């Protein structure tokens, strides 16, 4: 684990040079947090745009049900075209 803390502190020293004054007791997301948030927002925007385009291509019209044959017995089930046998 010492390698992780050393690399994290090294990364912080490079990022801290961008700030004029750093308060050790204050935690802020900083520039890196903004960049990550902006990239995620752009990714979500792109995915929503793609989804909208794909949903526009979908045909939601249902095929009409075949008409009930006039010779079928509907008294057993009460549903036109359906019998209790199948």
mmCIF file of N, CA, C and O in Angstrom:
data_model
loop_
_atom_site.group_PDB
_atom_site.id
_atom_site.type_symbol
_atom_site.label_atom_id
_atom_site.label_comp_id
_atom_site.label_asym_id
_atom_site.label_seq_id
_atom_site.Cartn_x
_atom_site.Cartn_y
_atom_site.Cartn_z
ATOM 1 N N UNK A 1 0.786 -1.206 0.000
ATOM 2 C CA UNK A 1 0.000 0.000 0.000
ATOM 3 C C UNK A 1 0.836 1.282 0.000
ATOM 4 O O UNK A 1 0.319 2.311 -0.356
ATOM 5 N N UNK A 2 2.099 1.258 0.387
ATOM 6 C CA UNK A 2 2.858 2.505 0.374
ATOM 7 C C UNK A 2 2.997 3.072 -1.033
ATOM 8 O O UNK A 2 3.118 4.270 -1.206
ATOM 9 N N UNK A 3 2.977 2.220 -2.039
ATOM 10 C CA UNK A 3 3.103 2.708 -3.406
ATOM 11 C C UNK A 3 1.906 3.555 -3.806
ATOM 12 O O UNK A 3 2.048 4.540 -4.509
ATOM 13 N N UNK A 4 0.710 3.140 -3.370
ATOM 14 C CA UNK A 4 -0.488 3.895 -3.717
ATOM 15 C C UNK A 4 -0.476 5.279 -3.064
ATOM 16 O O UNK A 4 -0.799 6.270 -3.698
ATOM 17 N N UNK A 5 -0.104 5.343 -1.803
ATOM 18 C CA UNK A 5 -0.105 6.642 -1.131
ATOM 19 C C UNK A 5 0.992 7.540 -1.700
ATOM 20 O O UNK A 5 0.824 8.748 -1.808
ATOM 21 N N UNK A 6 2.100 6.941 -2.080
ATOM 22 C CA UNK A 6 3.178 7.733 -2.660
ATOM 23 C C UNK A 6 2.771 8.284 -4.018
ATOM 24 O O UNK A 6 3.010 9.457 -4.321
ATOM 25 N N UNK A 7 2.114 7.455 -4.832
ATOM 26 C CA UNK A 7 1.697 7.930 -6.145
ATOM 27 C C UNK A 7 0.564 8.941 -6.029
ATOM 28 O O UNK A 7 0.486 9.887 -6.809
ATOM 29 N N UNK A 8 -0.312 8.745 -5.033
ATOM 30 C CA UNK A 8 -1.400 9.702 -4.826
ATOM 31 C C UNK A 8 -0.857 11.045 -4.361
ATOM 32 O O UNK A 8 -1.293 12.101 -4.832
ATOM 33 N N UNK A 9 0.105 11.021 -3.453
ATOM 34 C CA UNK A 9 0.674 12.282 -2.982
ATOM 35 C C UNK A 9 1.474 12.958 -4.090
ATOM 36 O O UNK A 9 1.493 14.180 -4.208
ATOM 37 N N UNK A 10 2.124 12.174 -4.929
ATOM 38 C CA UNK A 10 2.864 12.738 -6.051
ATOM 39 C C UNK A 10 1.901 13.399 -7.044
ATOM 40 O O UNK A 10 2.160 14.498 -7.543
ATOM 41 N N UNK A 11 0.773 12.740 -7.305
ATOM 42 C CA UNK A 11 -0.227 13.320 -8.208
ATOM 43 C C UNK A 11 -0.799 14.596 -7.609
ATOM 44 O O UNK A 11 -1.047 15.575 -8.316
ATOM 45 N N UNK A 12 -1.031 14.592 -6.307
ATOM 46 C CA UNK A 12 -1.576 15.783 -5.650
ATOM 47 C C UNK A 12 -0.593 16.943 -5.712
ATOM 48 O O UNK A 12 -0.997 18.089 -5.888
ATOM 49 N N UNK A 13 0.695 16.670 -5.585
ATOM 50 C CA UNK A 13 1.658 17.765 -5.636
ATOM 51 C C UNK A 13 1.682 18.406 -7.019
ATOM 52 O O UNK A 13 1.864 19.613 -7.145
ATOM 53 N N UNK A 14 1.457 17.613 -8.063
ATOM 54 C CA UNK A 14 1.403 18.184 -9.413
ATOM 55 C C UNK A 14 0.123 18.984 -9.617
ATOM 56 O O UNK A 14 0.128 20.013 -10.294
ATOM 57 N N UNK A 15 -0.995 18.507 -9.068
ATOM 58 C CA UNK A 15 -2.263 19.209 -9.227
ATOM 59 C C UNK A 15 -2.356 20.420 -8.306
ATOM 60 O O UNK A 15 -3.004 21.402 -8.635
ATOM 61 N N UNK A 16 -1.692 20.351 -7.159
ATOM 62 C CA UNK A 16 -1.766 21.447 -6.197
ATOM 63 C C UNK A 16 -1.028 22.673 -6.716
ATOM 64 O O UNK A 16 -1.372 23.806 -6.363
ATOM 65 N N UNK A 17 -0.069 22.489 -7.577
ATOM 66 C CA UNK A 17 0.666 23.642 -8.091
ATOM 67 C C UNK A 17 -0.237 24.573 -8.885
ATOM 68 O O UNK A 17 0.089 25.745 -9.066
ATOM 69 N N UNK A 18 -1.390 24.069 -9.349
ATOM 70 C CA UNK A 18 -2.345 24.925 -10.050
ATOM 71 C C UNK A 18 -3.062 25.875 -9.091
ATOM 72 O O UNK A 18 -3.509 26.939 -9.501
ATOM 73 N N UNK A 19 -3.184 25.478 -7.842
ATOM 74 C CA UNK A 19 -3.872 26.307 -6.852
ATOM 75 C C UNK A 19 -2.879 27.264 -6.207
ATOM 76 O O UNK A 19 -1.716 26.937 -5.989
ATOM 77 N N UNK A 20 -3.357 28.469 -5.873
ATOM 78 C CA UNK A 20 -2.482 29.456 -5.231
ATOM 79 C C UNK A 20 -2.261 29.114 -3.759
ATOM 80 O O UNK A 20 -1.144 29.146 -3.267
ATOM 81 N N UNK A 21 -3.345 28.813 -3.089
ATOM 82 C CA UNK A 21 -3.236 28.511 -1.673
ATOM 83 C C UNK A 21 -4.123 27.315 -1.368
ATOM 84 O O UNK A 21 -5.288 27.281 -1.757
ATOM 85 N N UNK A 22 -3.584 26.317 -0.678
ATOM 86 C CA UNK A 22 -4.334 25.106 -0.373
ATOM 87 C C UNK A 22 -4.553 25.031 1.124
ATOM 88 O O UNK A 22 -3.618 25.121 1.906
ATOM 89 N N UNK A 23 -5.828 24.873 1.496
ATOM 90 C CA UNK A 23 -6.167 24.682 2.903
ATOM 91 C C UNK A 23 -6.208 23.179 3.151
ATOM 92 O O UNK A 23 -6.966 22.457 2.513
ATOM 93 N N UNK A 24 -5.403 22.684 4.059
ATOM 94 C CA UNK A 24 -5.312 21.251 4.323
ATOM 95 C C UNK A 24 -6.594 20.674 4.909
ATOM 96 O O UNK A 24 -6.843 19.478 4.809
ATOM 97 N N UNK A 25 -7.433 21.520 5.542
ATOM 98 C CA UNK A 25 -8.657 21.040 6.172
ATOM 99 C C UNK A 25 -9.862 21.117 5.230
ATOM 100 O O UNK A 25 -10.950 20.700 5.597
ATOM 101 N N UNK A 26 -9.690 21.652 4.057
ATOM 102 C CA UNK A 26 -10.802 21.827 3.129
ATOM 103 C C UNK A 26 -10.633 20.863 1.950
ATOM 104 O O UNK A 26 -9.576 20.805 1.334
ATOM 105 N N UNK A 27 -11.695 20.126 1.652
ATOM 106 C CA UNK A 27 -11.655 19.176 0.547
ATOM 107 C C UNK A 27 -12.562 19.705 -0.555
ATOM 108 O O UNK A 27 -13.728 19.983 -0.339
ATOM 109 N N UNK A 28 -12.024 19.854 -1.754
ATOM 110 C CA UNK A 28 -12.797 20.317 -2.897
ATOM 111 C C UNK A 28 -12.538 19.395 -4.079
ATOM 112 O O UNK A 28 -11.477 18.776 -4.172
ATOM 113 N N UNK A 29 -13.489 19.305 -5.008
ATOM 114 C CA UNK A 29 -13.270 18.440 -6.165
ATOM 115 C C UNK A 29 -12.214 18.984 -7.116
ATOM 116 O O UNK A 29 -11.518 18.225 -7.784
ATOM 117 N N UNK A 30 -12.083 20.278 -7.223
ATOM 118 C CA UNK A 30 -11.041 20.871 -8.051
ATOM 119 C C UNK A 30 -11.276 20.713 -9.532
ATOM 120 O O UNK A 30 -12.355 20.355 -9.999
ATOM 121 N N UNK A 31 -10.238 20.974 -10.282
ATOM 122 C CA UNK A 31 -10.294 20.934 -11.744
ATOM 123 C C UNK A 31 -10.504 19.502 -12.237
ATOM 124 O O UNK A 31 -11.279 19.262 -13.163
ATOM 125 N N UNK A 32 -9.841 18.551 -11.621
ATOM 126 C CA UNK A 32 -9.984 17.155 -12.029
ATOM 127 C C UNK A 32 -11.426 16.686 -11.850
ATOM 128 O O UNK A 32 -11.974 15.998 -12.724
ATOM 129 N N UNK A 33 -12.060 17.060 -10.750
ATOM 130 C CA UNK A 33 -13.464 16.706 -10.524
ATOM 131 C C UNK A 33 -14.369 17.305 -11.584
ATOM 132 O O UNK A 33 -15.304 16.656 -12.065
ATOM 133 N N UNK A 34 -14.110 18.553 -11.961
ATOM 134 C CA UNK A 34 -14.909 19.193 -13.000
ATOM 135 C C UNK A 34 -14.728 18.493 -14.343
ATOM 136 O O UNK A 34 -15.693 18.267 -15.077
ATOM 137 N N UNK A 35 -13.500 18.137 -14.666
ATOM 138 C CA UNK A 35 -13.240 17.472 -15.949
ATOM 139 C C UNK A 35 -13.940 16.117 -16.002
ATOM 140 O O UNK A 35 -14.571 15.772 -17.004
ATOM 141 N N UNK A 36 -13.857 15.351 -14.907
ATOM 142 C CA UNK A 36 -14.521 14.039 -14.872
ATOM 143 C C UNK A 36 -16.025 14.212 -15.013
ATOM 144 O O UNK A 36 -16.684 13.488 -15.766
ATOM 145 N N UNK A 37 -16.604 15.181 -14.304
ATOM 146 C CA UNK A 37 -18.045 15.429 -14.380
ATOM 147 C C UNK A 37 -18.440 15.858 -15.789
ATOM 148 O O UNK A 37 -19.458 15.400 -16.323
ATOM 149 N N UNK A 38 -17.659 16.710 -16.416
ATOM 150 C CA UNK A 38 -17.978 17.178 -17.761
ATOM 151 C C UNK A 38 -17.912 16.029 -18.770
ATOM 152 O O UNK A 38 -18.779 15.918 -19.648
ATOM 153 N N UNK A 39 -16.935 15.154 -18.642
ATOM 154 C CA UNK A 39 -16.830 14.008 -19.546
ATOM 155 C C UNK A 39 -18.019 13.073 -19.364
ATOM 156 O O UNK A 39 -18.606 12.594 -20.336
ATOM 157 N N UNK A 40 -18.420 12.834 -18.111
ATOM 158 C CA UNK A 40 -19.577 11.973 -17.863
ATOM 159 C C UNK A 40 -20.852 12.612 -18.408
ATOM 160 O O UNK A 40 -21.711 11.919 -18.964
ATOM 161 N N UNK A 41 -21.004 13.926 -18.268
ATOM 162 C CA UNK A 41 -22.185 14.610 -18.787
ATOM 163 C C UNK A 41 -22.236 14.518 -20.305
ATOM 164 O O UNK A 41 -23.307 14.280 -20.885
ATOM 165 N N UNK A 42 -21.107 14.684 -20.969
ATOM 166 C CA UNK A 42 -21.072 14.545 -22.429
ATOM 167 C C UNK A 42 -21.393 13.117 -22.864
ATOM 168 O O UNK A 42 -22.079 12.909 -23.875
ATOM 169 N N UNK A 43 -20.922 12.137 -22.115
ATOM 170 C CA UNK A 43 -21.212 10.741 -22.442
ATOM 171 C C UNK A 43 -22.704 10.450 -22.312
ATOM 172 O O UNK A 43 -23.303 9.803 -23.169
ATOM 173 N N UNK A 44 -23.326 10.930 -21.244
ATOM 174 C CA UNK A 44 -24.768 10.727 -21.059
ATOM 175 C C UNK A 44 -25.549 11.433 -22.152
ATOM 176 O O UNK A 44 -26.513 10.888 -22.692
ATOM 177 N N UNK A 45 -25.142 12.640 -22.506
ATOM 178 C CA UNK A 45 -25.823 13.382 -23.579
ATOM 179 C C UNK A 45 -25.734 12.595 -24.894
ATOM 180 O O UNK A 45 -26.725 12.462 -25.612
ATOM 181 N N UNK A 46 -24.559 12.075 -25.201
ATOM 182 C CA UNK A 46 -24.392 11.298 -26.430
ATOM 183 C C UNK A 46 -25.220 10.022 -26.427
ATOM 184 O O UNK A 46 -25.831 9.653 -27.432
ATOM 185 N N UNK A 47 -25.260 9.336 -25.281
ATOM 186 C CA UNK A 47 -26.063 8.119 -25.189
ATOM 187 C C UNK A 47 -27.549 8.416 -25.335
ATOM 188 O O UNK A 47 -28.288 7.662 -25.982
ATOM 189 N N UNK A 48 -28.022 9.507 -24.749
ATOM 190 C CA UNK A 48 -29.438 9.863 -24.865
ATOM 191 C C UNK A 48 -29.789 10.241 -26.301
ATOM 192 O O UNK A 48 -30.863 9.901 -26.800
ATOM 193 N N UNK A 49 -28.880 10.929 -26.962
ATOM 194 C CA UNK A 49 -29.116 11.305 -28.357
ATOM 195 C C UNK A 49 -29.182 10.050 -29.230
ATOM 196 O O UNK A 49 -30.056 9.926 -30.099
ATOM 197 N N UNK A 50 -28.289 9.104 -29.001
ATOM 198 C CA UNK A 50 -28.289 7.859 -29.748
ATOM 199 C C UNK A 50 -29.560 7.056 -29.465
ATOM 200 O O UNK A 50 -30.158 6.486 -30.385
ATOM 201 N N UNK A 51 -29.966 6.997 -28.191
ATOM 202 C CA UNK A 51 -31.179 6.263 -27.844
ATOM 203 C C UNK A 51 -32.399 6.888 -28.509
ATOM 204 O O UNK A 51 -33.269 6.181 -29.025
ATOM 205 N N UNK A 52 -32.459 8.209 -28.536
ATOM 206 C CA UNK A 52 -33.581 8.894 -29.164
ATOM 207 C C UNK A 52 -33.631 8.570 -30.656
ATOM 208 O O UNK A 52 -34.703 8.341 -31.224
ATOM 209 N N UNK A 53 -32.490 8.535 -31.305
ATOM 210 C CA UNK A 53 -32.431 8.207 -32.728
ATOM 211 C C UNK A 53 -32.877 6.761 -32.970
ATOM 212 O O UNK A 53 -33.631 6.475 -33.896
ATOM 213 N N UNK A 54 -32.431 5.835 -32.118
ATOM 214 C CA UNK A 54 -32.818 4.433 -32.280
ATOM 215 C C UNK A 54 -34.296 4.223 -31.975
ATOM 216 O O UNK A 54 -34.960 3.420 -32.638
ATOM 217 N N UNK A 55 -34.831 4.911 -30.979
ATOM 218 C CA UNK A 55 -36.253 4.763 -30.654
ATOM 219 C C UNK A 55 -37.122 5.324 -31.773
ATOM 220 O O UNK A 55 -38.243 4.865 -31.968
ATOM 221 N N UNK A 56 -36.622 6.303 -32.497
ATOM 222 C CA UNK A 56 -37.374 6.850 -33.623
ATOM 223 C C UNK A 56 -37.493 5.864 -34.769
ATOM 224 O O UNK A 56 -38.430 5.943 -35.569
ATOM 225 N N UNK A 57 -36.577 4.922 -34.864
ATOM 226 C CA UNK A 57 -36.607 3.928 -35.932
ATOM 227 C C UNK A 57 -37.534 2.754 -35.625
ATOM 228 O O UNK A 57 -37.845 1.967 -36.505
ATOM 229 N N UNK A 58 -37.949 2.615 -34.369
ATOM 230 C CA UNK A 58 -38.772 1.472 -33.970
ATOM 231 C C UNK A 58 -40.207 1.692 -34.434
ATOM 232 O O UNK A 58 -40.765 2.771 -34.262
ATOM 233 N N UNK A 59 -40.801 0.652 -35.019
ATOM 234 C CA UNK A 59 -42.186 0.706 -35.472
ATOM 235 C C UNK A 59 -43.055 0.070 -34.387
ATOM 236 O O UNK A 59 -42.963 -1.124 -34.129
ATOM 237 N N UNK A 60 -43.892 0.884 -33.737
ATOM 238 C CA UNK A 60 -44.702 0.394 -32.634
ATOM 239 C C UNK A 60 -46.074 -0.099 -33.068
ATOM 240 O O UNK A 60 -46.887 -0.442 -32.234
ATOM 241 N N UNK A 61 -46.365 -0.134 -34.341
ATOM 242 C CA UNK A 61 -47.670 -0.584 -34.793
ATOM 243 C C UNK A 61 -47.773 -2.091 -34.612
ATOM 244 O O UNK A 61 -46.923 -2.840 -35.067
ATOM 245 N N UNK A 62 -48.851 -2.512 -33.960
ATOM 246 C CA UNK A 62 -49.057 -3.931 -33.752
ATOM 247 C C UNK A 62 -49.748 -4.538 -34.960
ATOM 248 O O UNK A 62 -50.563 -3.891 -35.606
ATOM 249 N N UNK A 63 -49.434 -5.785 -35.228
ATOM 250 C CA UNK A 63 -50.107 -6.498 -36.309
ATOM 251 C C UNK A 63 -51.535 -6.802 -35.868
ATOM 252 O O UNK A 63 -51.763 -7.163 -34.706
ATOM 253 N N UNK A 64 -52.485 -6.650 -36.746
ATOM 254 C CA UNK A 64 -53.867 -6.949 -36.348
ATOM 255 C C UNK A 64 -54.036 -8.428 -36.049
ATOM 256 O O UNK A 64 -53.406 -9.280 -36.683
ATOM 257 N N UNK A 65 -54.875 -8.719 -35.065
ATOM 258 C CA UNK A 65 -55.128 -10.102 -34.714
ATOM 259 C C UNK A 65 -55.958 -10.745 -35.809
ATOM 260 O O UNK A 65 -56.829 -10.094 -36.387
ATOM 261 N N UNK A 66 -55.707 -12.014 -36.068
ATOM 262 C CA UNK A 66 -56.520 -12.672 -37.099
ATOM 263 C C UNK A 66 -57.974 -12.732 -36.658
ATOM 264 O O UNK A 66 -58.273 -12.909 -35.475
ATOM 265 N N UNK A 67 -58.865 -12.540 -37.596
ATOM 266 C CA UNK A 67 -60.292 -12.548 -37.281
ATOM 267 C C UNK A 67 -60.712 -13.926 -36.800
ATOM 268 O O UNK A 67 -60.182 -14.948 -37.229
ATOM 269 N N UNK A 68 -61.654 -13.937 -35.873
ATOM 270 C CA UNK A 68 -62.140 -15.210 -35.338
ATOM 271 C C UNK A 68 -62.896 -15.956 -36.429
ATOM 272 O O UNK A 68 -63.686 -15.375 -37.169
ATOM 273 N N UNK A 69 -62.618 -17.230 -36.527
ATOM 274 C CA UNK A 69 -63.307 -18.049 -37.525
ATOM 275 C C UNK A 69 -64.772 -18.185 -37.117
ATOM 276 O O UNK A 69 -65.072 -18.418 -35.943
ATOM 277 N N UNK A 70 -65.717 -18.024 -38.032
ATOM 278 C CA UNK A 70 -67.128 -18.058 -37.661
ATOM 279 C C UNK A 70 -67.587 -19.415 -37.169
ATOM 280 O O UNK A 70 -68.568 -19.502 -36.456
ATOM 281 N N UNK A 71 -66.893 -20.483 -37.448
ATOM 282 C CA UNK A 71 -67.324 -21.808 -37.045
ATOM 283 C C UNK A 71 -66.853 -22.206 -35.652
ATOM 284 O O UNK A 71 -67.194 -23.260 -35.145
ATOM 285 N N UNK A 72 -66.058 -21.397 -34.980
ATOM 286 C CA UNK A 72 -65.514 -21.748 -33.670
ATOM 287 C C UNK A 72 -66.585 -21.643 -32.599
ATOM 288 O O UNK A 72 -67.445 -20.781 -32.632
ATOM 289 N N UNK A 73 -66.470 -22.491 -31.591
ATOM 290 C CA UNK A 73 -67.404 -22.471 -30.470
ATOM 291 C C UNK A 73 -66.871 -21.509 -29.413
ATOM 292 O O UNK A 73 -65.828 -21.752 -28.821
ATOM 293 N N UNK A 74 -67.592 -20.441 -29.169
ATOM 294 C CA UNK A 74 -67.149 -19.446 -28.190
ATOM 295 C C UNK A 74 -67.915 -19.542 -26.893
ATOM 296 O O UNK A 74 -67.650 -18.809 -25.954
ATOM 297 N N UNK A 75 -68.836 -20.451 -26.774
ATOM 298 C CA UNK A 75 -69.650 -20.559 -25.567
ATOM 299 C C UNK A 75 -68.850 -21.128 -24.399
ATOM 300 O O UNK A 75 -69.128 -20.822 -23.249
ATOM 301 N N UNK A 76 -67.853 -21.948 -24.678
ATOM 302 C CA UNK A 76 -67.104 -22.588 -23.597
ATOM 303 C C UNK A 76 -66.183 -21.609 -22.875
ATOM 304 O O UNK A 76 -66.036 -21.663 -21.667
ATOM 305 N N UNK A 77 -65.527 -20.723 -23.603
ATOM 306 C CA UNK A 77 -64.569 -19.816 -22.982
ATOM 307 C C UNK A 77 -65.106 -18.411 -22.805
ATOM 308 O O UNK A 77 -64.656 -17.677 -21.936
ATOM 309 N N UNK A 78 -66.005 -17.985 -23.634
ATOM 310 C CA UNK A 78 -66.513 -16.622 -23.568
ATOM 311 C C UNK A 78 -65.653 -15.653 -24.345
ATOM 312 O O UNK A 78 -65.953 -14.483 -24.441
ATOM 313 N N UNK A 79 -64.547 -16.135 -24.904
ATOM 314 C CA UNK A 79 -63.667 -15.284 -25.682
ATOM 315 C C UNK A 79 -63.823 -15.672 -27.146
ATOM 316 O O UNK A 79 -63.700 -16.846 -27.492
ATOM 317 N N UNK A 80 -64.123 -14.719 -28.020
ATOM 318 C CA UNK A 80 -64.294 -15.060 -29.421
ATOM 319 C C UNK A 80 -63.036 -15.686 -30.008
ATOM 320 O O UNK A 80 -61.933 -15.194 -29.804
ATOM 321 N N UNK A 81 -63.214 -16.788 -30.706
ATOM 322 C CA UNK A 81 -62.087 -17.438 -31.370
ATOM 323 C C UNK A 81 -61.307 -18.384 -30.489
ATOM 324 O O UNK A 81 -60.375 -19.024 -30.923
ATOM 325 N N UNK A 82 -61.609 -18.480 -29.204
ATOM 326 C CA UNK A 82 -60.874 -19.348 -28.283
ATOM 327 C C UNK A 82 -61.820 -20.405 -27.732
ATOM 328 O O UNK A 82 -62.944 -20.131 -27.369
ATOM 329 N N UNK A 83 -61.327 -21.599 -27.646
ATOM 330 C CA UNK A 83 -62.095 -22.681 -27.043
ATOM 331 C C UNK A 83 -61.305 -23.261 -25.893
ATOM 332 O O UNK A 83 -60.108 -23.005 -25.750
ATOM 333 N N UNK A 84 -61.924 -24.036 -25.072
ATOM 334 C CA UNK A 84 -61.222 -24.626 -23.930
ATOM 335 C C UNK A 84 -60.269 -25.726 -24.367
ATOM 336 O O UNK A 84 -59.425 -26.151 -23.611
ATOM 337 N N UNK A 85 -60.393 -26.198 -25.590
ATOM 338 C CA UNK A 85 -59.538 -27.269 -26.089
ATOM 339 C C UNK A 85 -58.191 -26.744 -26.582
ATOM 340 O O UNK A 85 -57.242 -27.479 -26.703
ATOM 341 N N UNK A 86 -58.074 -25.455 -26.854
ATOM 342 C CA UNK A 86 -56.789 -24.987 -27.338
ATOM 343 C C UNK A 86 -56.913 -23.857 -28.204
ATOM 344 O O UNK A 86 -56.718 -22.871 -28.478
#
